[in-house]
JSON list of C-alpha atoms in Angstrom, two decimals:
[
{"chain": "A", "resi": 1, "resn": "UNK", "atom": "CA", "xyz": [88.86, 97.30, 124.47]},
{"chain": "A", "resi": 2, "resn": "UNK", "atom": "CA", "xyz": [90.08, 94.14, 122.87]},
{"chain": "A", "resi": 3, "resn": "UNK", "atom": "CA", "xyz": [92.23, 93.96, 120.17]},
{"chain": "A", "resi": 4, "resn": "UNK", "atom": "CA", "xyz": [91.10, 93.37, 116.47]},
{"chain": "A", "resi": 5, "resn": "UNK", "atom": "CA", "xyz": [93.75, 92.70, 114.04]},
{"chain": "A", "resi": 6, "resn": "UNK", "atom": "CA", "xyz": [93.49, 93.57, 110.05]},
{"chain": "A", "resi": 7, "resn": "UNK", "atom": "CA", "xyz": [94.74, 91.70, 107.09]},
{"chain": "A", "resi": 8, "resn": "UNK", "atom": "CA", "xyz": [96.33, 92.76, 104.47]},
{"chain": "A", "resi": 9, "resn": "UNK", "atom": "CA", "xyz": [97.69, 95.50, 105.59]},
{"chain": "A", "resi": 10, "resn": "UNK", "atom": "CA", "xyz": [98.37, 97.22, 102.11]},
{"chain": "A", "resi": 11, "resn": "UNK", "atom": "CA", "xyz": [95.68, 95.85, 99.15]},
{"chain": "A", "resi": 12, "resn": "UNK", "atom": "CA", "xyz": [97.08, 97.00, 95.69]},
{"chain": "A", "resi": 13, "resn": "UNK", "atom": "CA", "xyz": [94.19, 96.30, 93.28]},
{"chain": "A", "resi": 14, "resn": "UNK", "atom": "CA", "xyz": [93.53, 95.84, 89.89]},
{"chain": "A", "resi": 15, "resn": "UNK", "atom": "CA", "xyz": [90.55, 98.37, 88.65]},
{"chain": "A", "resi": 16, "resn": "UNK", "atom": "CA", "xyz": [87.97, 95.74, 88.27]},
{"chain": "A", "resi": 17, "resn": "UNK", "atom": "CA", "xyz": [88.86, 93.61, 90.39]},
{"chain": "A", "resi": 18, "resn": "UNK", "atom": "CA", "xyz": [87.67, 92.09, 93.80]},
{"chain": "A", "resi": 19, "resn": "UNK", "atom": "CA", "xyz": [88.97, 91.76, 97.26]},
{"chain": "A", "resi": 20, "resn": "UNK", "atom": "CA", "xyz": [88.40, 91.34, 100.56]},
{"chain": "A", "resi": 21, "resn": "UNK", "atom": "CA", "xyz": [89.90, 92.49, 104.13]},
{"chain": "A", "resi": 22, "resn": "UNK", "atom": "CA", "xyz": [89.81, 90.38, 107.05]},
{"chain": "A", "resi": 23, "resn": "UNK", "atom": "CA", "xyz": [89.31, 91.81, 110.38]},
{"chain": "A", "resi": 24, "resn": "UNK", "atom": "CA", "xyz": [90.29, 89.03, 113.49]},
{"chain": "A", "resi": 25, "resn": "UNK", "atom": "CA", "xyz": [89.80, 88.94, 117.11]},
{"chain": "A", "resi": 26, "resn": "UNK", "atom": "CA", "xyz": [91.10, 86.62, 119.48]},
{"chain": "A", "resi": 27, "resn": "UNK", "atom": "CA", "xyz": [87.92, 86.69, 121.75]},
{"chain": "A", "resi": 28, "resn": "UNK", "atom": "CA", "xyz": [83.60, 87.04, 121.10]},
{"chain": "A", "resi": 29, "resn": "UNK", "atom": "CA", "xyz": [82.82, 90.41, 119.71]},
{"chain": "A", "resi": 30, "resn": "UNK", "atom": "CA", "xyz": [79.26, 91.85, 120.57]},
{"chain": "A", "resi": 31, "resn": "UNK", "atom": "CA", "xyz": [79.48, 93.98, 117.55]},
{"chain": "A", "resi": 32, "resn": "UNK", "atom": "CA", "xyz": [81.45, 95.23, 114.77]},
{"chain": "A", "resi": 33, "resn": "UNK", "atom": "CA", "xyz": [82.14, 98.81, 113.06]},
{"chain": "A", "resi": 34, "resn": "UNK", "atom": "CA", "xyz": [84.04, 99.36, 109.77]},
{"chain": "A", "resi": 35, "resn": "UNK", "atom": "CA", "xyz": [85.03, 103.12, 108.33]},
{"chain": "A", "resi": 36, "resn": "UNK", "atom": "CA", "xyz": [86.46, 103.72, 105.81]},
{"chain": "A", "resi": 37, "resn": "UNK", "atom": "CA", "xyz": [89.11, 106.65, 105.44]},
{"chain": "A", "resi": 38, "resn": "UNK", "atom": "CA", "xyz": [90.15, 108.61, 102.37]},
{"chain": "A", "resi": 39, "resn": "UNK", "atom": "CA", "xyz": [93.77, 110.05, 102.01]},
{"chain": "A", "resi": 40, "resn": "UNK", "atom": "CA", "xyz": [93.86, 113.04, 103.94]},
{"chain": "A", "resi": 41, "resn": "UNK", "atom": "CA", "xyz": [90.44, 112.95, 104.94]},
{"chain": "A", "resi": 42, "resn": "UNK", "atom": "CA", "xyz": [88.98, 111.27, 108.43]},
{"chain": "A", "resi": 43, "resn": "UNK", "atom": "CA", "xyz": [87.24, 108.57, 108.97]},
{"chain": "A", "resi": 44, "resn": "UNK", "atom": "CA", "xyz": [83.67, 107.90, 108.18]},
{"chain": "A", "resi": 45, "resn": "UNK", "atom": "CA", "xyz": [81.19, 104.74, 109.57]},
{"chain": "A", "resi": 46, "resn": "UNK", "atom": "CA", "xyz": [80.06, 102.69, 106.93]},
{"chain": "A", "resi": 47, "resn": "UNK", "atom": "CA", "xyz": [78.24, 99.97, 108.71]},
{"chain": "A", "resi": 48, "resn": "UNK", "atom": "CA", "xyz": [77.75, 97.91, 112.26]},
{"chain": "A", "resi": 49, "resn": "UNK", "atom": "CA", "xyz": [77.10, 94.30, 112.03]},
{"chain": "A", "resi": 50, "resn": "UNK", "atom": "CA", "xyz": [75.26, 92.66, 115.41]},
{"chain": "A", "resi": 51, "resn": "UNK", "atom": "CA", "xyz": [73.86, 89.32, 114.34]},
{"chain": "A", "resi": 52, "resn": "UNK", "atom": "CA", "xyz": [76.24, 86.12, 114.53]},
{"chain": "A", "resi": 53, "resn": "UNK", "atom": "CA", "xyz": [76.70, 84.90, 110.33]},
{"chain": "A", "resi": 54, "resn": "UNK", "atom": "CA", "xyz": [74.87, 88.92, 109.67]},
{"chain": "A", "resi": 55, "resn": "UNK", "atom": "CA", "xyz": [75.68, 89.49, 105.53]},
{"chain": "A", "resi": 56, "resn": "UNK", "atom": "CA", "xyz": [75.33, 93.56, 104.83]},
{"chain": "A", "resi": 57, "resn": "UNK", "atom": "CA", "xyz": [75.64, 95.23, 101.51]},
{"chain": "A", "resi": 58, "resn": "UNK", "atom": "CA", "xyz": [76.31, 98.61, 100.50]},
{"chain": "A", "resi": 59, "resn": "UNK", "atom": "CA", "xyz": [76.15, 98.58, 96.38]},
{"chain": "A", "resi": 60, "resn": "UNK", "atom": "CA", "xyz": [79.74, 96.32, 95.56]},
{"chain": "A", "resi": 61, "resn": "UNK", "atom": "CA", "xyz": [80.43, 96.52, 99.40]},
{"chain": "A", "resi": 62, "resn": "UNK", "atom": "CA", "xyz": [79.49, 93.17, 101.20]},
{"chain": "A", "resi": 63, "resn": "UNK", "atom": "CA", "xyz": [79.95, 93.02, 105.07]},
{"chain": "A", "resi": 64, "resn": "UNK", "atom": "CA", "xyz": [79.78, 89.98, 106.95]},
{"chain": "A", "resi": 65, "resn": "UNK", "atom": "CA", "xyz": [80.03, 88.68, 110.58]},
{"chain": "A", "resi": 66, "resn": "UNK", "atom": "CA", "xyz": [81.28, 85.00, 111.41]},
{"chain": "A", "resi": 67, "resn": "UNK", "atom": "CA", "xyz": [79.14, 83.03, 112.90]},
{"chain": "A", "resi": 68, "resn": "UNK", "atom": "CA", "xyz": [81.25, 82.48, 116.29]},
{"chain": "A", "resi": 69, "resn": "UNK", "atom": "CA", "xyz": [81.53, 86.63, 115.97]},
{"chain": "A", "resi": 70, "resn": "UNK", "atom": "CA", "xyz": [84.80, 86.60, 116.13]},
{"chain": "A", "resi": 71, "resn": "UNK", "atom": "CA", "xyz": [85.55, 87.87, 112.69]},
{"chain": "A", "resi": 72, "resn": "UNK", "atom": "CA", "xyz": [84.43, 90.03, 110.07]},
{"chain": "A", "resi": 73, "resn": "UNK", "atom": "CA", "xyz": [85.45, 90.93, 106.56]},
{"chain": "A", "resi": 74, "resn": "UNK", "atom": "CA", "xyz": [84.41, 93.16, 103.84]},
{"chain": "A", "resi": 75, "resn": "UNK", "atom": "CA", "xyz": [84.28, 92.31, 100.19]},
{"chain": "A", "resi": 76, "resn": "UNK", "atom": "CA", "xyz": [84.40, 94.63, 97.42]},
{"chain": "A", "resi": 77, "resn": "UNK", "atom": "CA", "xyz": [83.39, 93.80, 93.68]},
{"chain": "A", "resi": 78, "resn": "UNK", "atom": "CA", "xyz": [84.49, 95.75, 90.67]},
{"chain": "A", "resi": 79, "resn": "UNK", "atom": "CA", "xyz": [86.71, 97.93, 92.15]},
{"chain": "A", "resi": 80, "resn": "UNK", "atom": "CA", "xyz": [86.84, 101.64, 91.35]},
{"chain": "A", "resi": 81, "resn": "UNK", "atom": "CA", "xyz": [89.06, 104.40, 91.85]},
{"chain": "A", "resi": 82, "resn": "UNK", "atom": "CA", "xyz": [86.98, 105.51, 94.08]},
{"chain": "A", "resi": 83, "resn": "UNK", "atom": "CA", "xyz": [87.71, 102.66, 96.77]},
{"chain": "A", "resi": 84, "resn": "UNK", "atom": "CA", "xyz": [90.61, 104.13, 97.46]},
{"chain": "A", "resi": 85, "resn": "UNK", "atom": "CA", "xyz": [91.66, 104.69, 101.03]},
{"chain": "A", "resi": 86, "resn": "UNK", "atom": "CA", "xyz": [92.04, 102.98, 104.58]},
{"chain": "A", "resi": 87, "resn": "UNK", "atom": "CA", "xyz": [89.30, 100.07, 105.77]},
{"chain": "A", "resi": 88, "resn": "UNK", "atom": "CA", "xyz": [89.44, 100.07, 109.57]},
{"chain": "A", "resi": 89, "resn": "UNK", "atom": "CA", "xyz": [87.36, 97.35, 111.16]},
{"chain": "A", "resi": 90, "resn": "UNK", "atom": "CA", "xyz": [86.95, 98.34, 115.04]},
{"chain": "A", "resi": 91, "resn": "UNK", "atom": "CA", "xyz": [85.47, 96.93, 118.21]},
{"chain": "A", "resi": 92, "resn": "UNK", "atom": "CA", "xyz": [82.90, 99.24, 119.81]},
{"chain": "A", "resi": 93, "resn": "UNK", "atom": "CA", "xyz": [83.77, 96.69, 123.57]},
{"chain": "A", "resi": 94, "resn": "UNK", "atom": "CA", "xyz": [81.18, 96.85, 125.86]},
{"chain": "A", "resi": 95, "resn": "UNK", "atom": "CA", "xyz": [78.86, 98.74, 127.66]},
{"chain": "A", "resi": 96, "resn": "UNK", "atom": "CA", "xyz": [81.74, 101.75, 128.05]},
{"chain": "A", "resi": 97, "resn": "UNK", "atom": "CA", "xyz": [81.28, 102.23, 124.21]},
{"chain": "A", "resi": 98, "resn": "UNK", "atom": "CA", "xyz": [84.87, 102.81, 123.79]},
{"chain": "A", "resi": 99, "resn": "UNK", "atom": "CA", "xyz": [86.05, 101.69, 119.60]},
{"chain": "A", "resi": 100, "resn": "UNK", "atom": "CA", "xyz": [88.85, 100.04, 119.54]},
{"chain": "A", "resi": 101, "resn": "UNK", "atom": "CA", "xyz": [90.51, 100.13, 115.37]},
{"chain": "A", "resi": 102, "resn": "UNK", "atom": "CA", "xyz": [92.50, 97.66, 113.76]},
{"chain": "A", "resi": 103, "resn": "UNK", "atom": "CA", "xyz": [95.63, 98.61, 112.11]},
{"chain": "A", "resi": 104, "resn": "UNK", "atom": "CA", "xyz": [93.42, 99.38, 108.99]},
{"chain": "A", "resi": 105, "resn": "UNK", "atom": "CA", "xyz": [93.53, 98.23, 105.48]},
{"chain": "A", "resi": 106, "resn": "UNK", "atom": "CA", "xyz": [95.20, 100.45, 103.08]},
{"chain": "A", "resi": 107, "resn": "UNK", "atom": "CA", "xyz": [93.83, 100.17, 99.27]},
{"chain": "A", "resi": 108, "resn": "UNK", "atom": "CA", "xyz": [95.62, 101.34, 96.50]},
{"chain": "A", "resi": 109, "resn": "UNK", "atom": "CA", "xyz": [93.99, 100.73, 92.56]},
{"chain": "A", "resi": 110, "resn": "UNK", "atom": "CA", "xyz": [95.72, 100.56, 89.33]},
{"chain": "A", "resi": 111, "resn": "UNK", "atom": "CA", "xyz": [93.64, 101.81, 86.41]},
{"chain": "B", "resi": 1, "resn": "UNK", "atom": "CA", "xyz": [81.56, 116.52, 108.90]},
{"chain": "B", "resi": 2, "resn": "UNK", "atom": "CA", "xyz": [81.22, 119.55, 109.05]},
{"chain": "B", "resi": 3, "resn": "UNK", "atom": "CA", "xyz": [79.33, 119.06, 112.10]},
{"chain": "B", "resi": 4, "resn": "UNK", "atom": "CA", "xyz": [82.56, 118.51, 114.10]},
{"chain": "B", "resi": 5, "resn": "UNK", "atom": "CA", "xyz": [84.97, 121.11, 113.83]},
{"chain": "B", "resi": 6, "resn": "UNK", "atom": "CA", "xyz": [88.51, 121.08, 114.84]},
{"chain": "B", "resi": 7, "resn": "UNK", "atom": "CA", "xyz": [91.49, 123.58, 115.38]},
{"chain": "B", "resi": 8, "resn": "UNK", "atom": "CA", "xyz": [94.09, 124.20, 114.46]},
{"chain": "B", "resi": 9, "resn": "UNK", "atom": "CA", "xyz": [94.09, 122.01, 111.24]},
{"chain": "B", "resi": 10, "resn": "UNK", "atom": "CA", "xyz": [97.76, 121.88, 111.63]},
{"chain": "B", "resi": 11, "resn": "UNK", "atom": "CA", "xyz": [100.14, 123.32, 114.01]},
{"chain": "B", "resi": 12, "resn": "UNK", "atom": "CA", "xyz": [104.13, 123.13, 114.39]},
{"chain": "B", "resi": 13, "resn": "UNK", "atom": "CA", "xyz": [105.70, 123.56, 117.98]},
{"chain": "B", "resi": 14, "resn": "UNK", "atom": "CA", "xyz": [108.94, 122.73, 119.66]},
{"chain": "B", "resi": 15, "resn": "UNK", "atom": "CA", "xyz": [109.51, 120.27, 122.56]},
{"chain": "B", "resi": 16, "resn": "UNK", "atom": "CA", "xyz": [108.46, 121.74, 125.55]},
{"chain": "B", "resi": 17, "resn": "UNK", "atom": "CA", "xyz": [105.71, 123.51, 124.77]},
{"chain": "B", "resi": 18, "resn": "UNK", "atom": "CA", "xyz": [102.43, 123.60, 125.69]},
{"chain": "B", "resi": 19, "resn": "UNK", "atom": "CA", "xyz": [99.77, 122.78, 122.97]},
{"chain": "B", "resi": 20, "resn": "UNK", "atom": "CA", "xyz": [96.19, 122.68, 123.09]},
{"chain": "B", "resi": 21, "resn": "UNK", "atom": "CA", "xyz": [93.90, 121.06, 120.61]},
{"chain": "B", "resi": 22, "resn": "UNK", "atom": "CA", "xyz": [89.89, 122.64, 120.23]},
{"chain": "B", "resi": 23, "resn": "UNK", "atom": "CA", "xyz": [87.20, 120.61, 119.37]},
{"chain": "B", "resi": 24, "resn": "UNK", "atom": "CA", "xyz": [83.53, 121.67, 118.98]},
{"chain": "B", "resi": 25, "resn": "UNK", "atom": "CA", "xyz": [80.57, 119.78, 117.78]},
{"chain": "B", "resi": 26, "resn": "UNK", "atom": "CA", "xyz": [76.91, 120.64, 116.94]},
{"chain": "B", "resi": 27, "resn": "UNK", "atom": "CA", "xyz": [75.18, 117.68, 116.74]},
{"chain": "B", "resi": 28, "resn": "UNK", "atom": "CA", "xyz": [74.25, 117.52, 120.41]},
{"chain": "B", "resi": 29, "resn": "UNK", "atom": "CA", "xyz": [75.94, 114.21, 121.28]},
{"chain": "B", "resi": 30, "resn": "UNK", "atom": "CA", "xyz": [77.11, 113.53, 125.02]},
{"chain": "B", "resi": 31, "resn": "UNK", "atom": "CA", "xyz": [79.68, 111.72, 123.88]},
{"chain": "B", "resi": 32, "resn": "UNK", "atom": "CA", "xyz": [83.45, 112.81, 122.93]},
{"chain": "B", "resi": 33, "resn": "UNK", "atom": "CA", "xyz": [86.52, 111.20, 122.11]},
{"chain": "B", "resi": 34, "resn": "UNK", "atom": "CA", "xyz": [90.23, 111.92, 121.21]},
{"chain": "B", "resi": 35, "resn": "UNK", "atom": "CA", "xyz": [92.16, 109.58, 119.41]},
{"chain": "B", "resi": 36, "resn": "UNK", "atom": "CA", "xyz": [95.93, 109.92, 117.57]},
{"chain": "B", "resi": 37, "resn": "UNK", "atom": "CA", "xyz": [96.55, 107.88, 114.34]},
{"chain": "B", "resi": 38, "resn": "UNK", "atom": "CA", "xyz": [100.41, 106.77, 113.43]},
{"chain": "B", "resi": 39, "resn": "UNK", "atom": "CA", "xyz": [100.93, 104.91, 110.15]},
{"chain": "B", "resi": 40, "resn": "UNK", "atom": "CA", "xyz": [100.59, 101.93, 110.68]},
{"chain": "B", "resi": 41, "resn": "UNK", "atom": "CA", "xyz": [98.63, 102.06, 113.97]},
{"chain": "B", "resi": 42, "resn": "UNK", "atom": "CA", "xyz": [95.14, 102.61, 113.29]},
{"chain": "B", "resi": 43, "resn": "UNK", "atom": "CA", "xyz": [93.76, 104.53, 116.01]},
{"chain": "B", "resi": 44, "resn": "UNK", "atom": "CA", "xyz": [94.53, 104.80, 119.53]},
{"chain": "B", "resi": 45, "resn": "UNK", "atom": "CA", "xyz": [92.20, 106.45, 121.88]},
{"chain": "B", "resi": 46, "resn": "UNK", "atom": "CA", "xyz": [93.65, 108.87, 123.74]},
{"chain": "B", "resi": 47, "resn": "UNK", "atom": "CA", "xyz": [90.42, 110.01, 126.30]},
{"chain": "B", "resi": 48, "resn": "UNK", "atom": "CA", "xyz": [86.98, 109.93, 126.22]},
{"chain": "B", "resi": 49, "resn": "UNK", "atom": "CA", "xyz": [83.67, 111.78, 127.87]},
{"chain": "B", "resi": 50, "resn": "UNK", "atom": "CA", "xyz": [80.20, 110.79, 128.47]},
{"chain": "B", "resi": 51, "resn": "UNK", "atom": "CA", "xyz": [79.22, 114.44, 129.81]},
{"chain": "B", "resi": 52, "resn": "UNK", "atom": "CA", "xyz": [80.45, 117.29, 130.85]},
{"chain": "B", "resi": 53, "resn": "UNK", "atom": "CA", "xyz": [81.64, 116.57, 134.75]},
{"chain": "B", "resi": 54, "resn": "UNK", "atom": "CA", "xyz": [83.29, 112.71, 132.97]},
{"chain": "B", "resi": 55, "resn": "UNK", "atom": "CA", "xyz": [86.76, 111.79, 131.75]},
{"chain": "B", "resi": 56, "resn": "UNK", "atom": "CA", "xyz": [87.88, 109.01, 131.63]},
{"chain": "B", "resi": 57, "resn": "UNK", "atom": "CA", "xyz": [91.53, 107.60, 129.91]},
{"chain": "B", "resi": 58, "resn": "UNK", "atom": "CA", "xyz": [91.67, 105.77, 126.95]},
{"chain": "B", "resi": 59, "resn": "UNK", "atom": "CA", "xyz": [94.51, 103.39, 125.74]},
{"chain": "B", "resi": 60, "resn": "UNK", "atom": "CA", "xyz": [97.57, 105.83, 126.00]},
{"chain": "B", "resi": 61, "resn": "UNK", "atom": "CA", "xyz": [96.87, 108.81, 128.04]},
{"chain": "B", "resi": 62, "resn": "UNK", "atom": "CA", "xyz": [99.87, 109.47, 129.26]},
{"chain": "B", "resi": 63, "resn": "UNK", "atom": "CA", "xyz": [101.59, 113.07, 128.76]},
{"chain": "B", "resi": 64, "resn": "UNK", "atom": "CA", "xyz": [98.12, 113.78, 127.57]},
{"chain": "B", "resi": 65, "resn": "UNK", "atom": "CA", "xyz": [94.94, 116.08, 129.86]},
{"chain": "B", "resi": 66, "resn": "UNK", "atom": "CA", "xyz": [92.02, 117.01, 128.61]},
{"chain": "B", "resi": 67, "resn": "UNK", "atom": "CA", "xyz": [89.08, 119.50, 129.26]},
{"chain": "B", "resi": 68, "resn": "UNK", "atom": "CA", "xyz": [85.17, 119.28, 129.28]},
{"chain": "B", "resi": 69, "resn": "UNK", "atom": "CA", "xyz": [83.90, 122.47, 129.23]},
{"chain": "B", "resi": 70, "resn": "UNK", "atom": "CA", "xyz": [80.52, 122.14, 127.67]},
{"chain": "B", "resi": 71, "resn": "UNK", "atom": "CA", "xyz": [78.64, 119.61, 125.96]},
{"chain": "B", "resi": 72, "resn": "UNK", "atom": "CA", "xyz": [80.26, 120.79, 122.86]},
{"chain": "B", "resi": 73, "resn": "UNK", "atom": "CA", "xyz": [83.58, 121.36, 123.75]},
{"chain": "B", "resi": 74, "resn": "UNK", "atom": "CA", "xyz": [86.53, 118.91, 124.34]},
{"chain": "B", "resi": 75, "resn": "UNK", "atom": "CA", "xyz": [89.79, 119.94, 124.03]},
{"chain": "B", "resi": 76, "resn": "UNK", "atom": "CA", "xyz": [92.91, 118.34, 124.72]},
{"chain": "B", "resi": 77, "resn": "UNK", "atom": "CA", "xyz": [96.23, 119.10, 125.68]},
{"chain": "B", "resi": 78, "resn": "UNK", "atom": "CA", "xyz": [99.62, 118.34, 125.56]},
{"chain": "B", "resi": 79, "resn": "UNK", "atom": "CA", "xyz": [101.32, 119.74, 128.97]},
{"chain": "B", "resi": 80, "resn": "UNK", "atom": "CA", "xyz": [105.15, 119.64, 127.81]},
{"chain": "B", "resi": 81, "resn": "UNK", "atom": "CA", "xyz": [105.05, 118.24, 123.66]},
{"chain": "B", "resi": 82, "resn": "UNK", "atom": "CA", "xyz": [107.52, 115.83, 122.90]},
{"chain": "B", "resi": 83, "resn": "UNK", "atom": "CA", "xyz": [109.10, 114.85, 119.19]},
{"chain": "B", "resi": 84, "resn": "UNK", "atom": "CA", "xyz": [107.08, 111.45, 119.90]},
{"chain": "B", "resi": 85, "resn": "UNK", "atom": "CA", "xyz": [103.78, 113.10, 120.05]},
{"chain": "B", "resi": 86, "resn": "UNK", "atom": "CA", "xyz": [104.10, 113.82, 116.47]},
{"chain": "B", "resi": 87, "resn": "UNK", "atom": "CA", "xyz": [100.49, 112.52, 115.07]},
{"chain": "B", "resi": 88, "resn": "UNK", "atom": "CA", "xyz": [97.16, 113.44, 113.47]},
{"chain": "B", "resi": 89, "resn": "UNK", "atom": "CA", "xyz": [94.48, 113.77, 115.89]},
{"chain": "B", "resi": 90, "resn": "UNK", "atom": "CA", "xyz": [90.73, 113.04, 115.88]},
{"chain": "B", "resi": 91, "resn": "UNK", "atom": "CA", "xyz": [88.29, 113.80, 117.82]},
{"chain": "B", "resi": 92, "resn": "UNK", "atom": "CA", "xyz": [85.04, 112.01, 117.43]},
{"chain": "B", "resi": 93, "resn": "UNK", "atom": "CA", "xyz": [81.10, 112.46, 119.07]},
{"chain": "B", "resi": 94, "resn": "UNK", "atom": "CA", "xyz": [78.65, 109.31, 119.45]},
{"chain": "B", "resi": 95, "resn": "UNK", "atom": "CA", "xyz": [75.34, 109.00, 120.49]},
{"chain": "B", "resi": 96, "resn": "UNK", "atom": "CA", "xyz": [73.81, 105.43, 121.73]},
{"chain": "B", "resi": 97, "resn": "UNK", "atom": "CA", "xyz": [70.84, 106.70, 119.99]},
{"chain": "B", "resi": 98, "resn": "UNK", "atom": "CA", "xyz": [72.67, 105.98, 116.73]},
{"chain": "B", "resi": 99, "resn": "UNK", "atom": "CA", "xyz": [74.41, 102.71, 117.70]},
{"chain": "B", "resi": 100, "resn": "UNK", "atom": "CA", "xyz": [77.12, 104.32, 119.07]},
{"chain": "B", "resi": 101, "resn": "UNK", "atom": "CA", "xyz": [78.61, 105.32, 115.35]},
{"chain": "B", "resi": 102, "resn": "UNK", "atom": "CA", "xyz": [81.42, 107.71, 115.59]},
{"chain": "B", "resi": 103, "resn": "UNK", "atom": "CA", "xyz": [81.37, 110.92, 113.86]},
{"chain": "B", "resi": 104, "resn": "UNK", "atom": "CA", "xyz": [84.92, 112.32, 113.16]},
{"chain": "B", "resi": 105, "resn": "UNK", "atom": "CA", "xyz": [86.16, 115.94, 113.19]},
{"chain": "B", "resi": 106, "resn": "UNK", "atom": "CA", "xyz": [88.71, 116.39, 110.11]},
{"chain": "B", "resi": 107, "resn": "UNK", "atom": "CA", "xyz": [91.60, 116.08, 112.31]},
{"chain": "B", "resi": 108, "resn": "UNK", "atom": "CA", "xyz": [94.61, 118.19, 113.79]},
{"chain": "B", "resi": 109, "resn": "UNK", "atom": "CA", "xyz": [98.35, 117.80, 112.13]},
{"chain": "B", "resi": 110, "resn": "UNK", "atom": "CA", "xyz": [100.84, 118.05, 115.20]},
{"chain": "B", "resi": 111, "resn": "UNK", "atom": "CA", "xyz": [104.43, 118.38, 114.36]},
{"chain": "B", "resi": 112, "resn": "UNK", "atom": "CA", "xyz": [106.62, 118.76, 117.23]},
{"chain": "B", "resi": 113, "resn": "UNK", "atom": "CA", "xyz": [110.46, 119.59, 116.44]}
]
């Protein structure tokens, strides 16, 4: 699969505070997958986006696709101590279904 | 999820040995995947299976084989473990039914000395 690449790679947040990880490709995506992965845990889908410009939301998680489909990012609002953990964006490639992750986005709150 | 199950949850070895990895899955997917994670690295997919009688590599198969015995079995092995090979390994089911979302075992802890 093609490569995605993630930015930031470490997020050290305020509690209460927002953010947002970026998630980059180089060439057209047909979709995109974030998970999300807890320390010591695995990882877990959260959501696929399809559509070029496609806005999700999950509560104070807001997914969105660019319009050219070669990026994606995911914002989070108010965050809680329970955001804590790794974002991986990944590339699910073609019609061999294979995911290939980005680097991941590892988020660390302050209370 | 419980639904994918893993062993051994950790496991220690020395160089040279040979290590293999269980995974088992109940949800009836045809699809199975191993991938290692490194800090750092995300993760790297290691080999994949559509059915039982397909395997195919993934990004960094090398010094890696693995086994399809059943629909719900995939196991994977390391022939002759190296200090390198030191990782935390998933394995993961999909269905195209389900947009191709991966579910993930809880993972293996290989240390090899």
């Amino acid at each position: 699969g093609q490569q995605v690449m993630q930015i930031p790679q470490y997020q050290h947040v305020q509690e209460g505070e927002d953010f947002t990880t970026y998630c980059n490709s180089s060439t057209t995506l047909s979709n995109i997958q974030w998970y999300k992965q807890r320390p010591g845990g695995h990882p877990v889908f959260l959501i696929q986006l399809v559509k070029s410009g496609e806005v999700k939301k999950q509560k104070r998680l807001t997914f969105q696709f660019g319009e050219a489909k070669k990026n994606s990012s995911l914002h989070i609002t108010a965050t809680q101590t329970t955001d804590v953990g790794t974002y991986f964006c990944a590339d699910p490639g073609g019609h061999d279904y294979k995911l290939s992750f980005g680097a991941g986005t590892t988020v660390t709150v302050r209370a | 999820d419980a639904d994918v199950t893993q062993t051994p949850r950790n496991r220690i070895t020395k160089t040279g040995k040979r290590i293999m990895l269980e995974c088992s899955q109940t949800k009836g997917h045809d699809r199975m995947y191993w991938y290692r994670q490194d800090p750092g690295l995300g993760l790297q997919l290691i080999y994949y299976s559509f059915d039982v009688k397909d395997i195919n590599k993934g990004e960094i198969s090398d010094g890696y084989s693995v086994s399809r015995q059943a629909q719900a079995k995939f196991s994977l092995s390391l022939e002759s473990a190296i200090p390198n090979q030191t990782a935390l390994y998933f394995c993961a089911t999909s269905s195209p039914e389900l947009h191709n979302e991966q579910f993930f075992g809880p993972g293996t802890r290989l240390t090899v000395l």
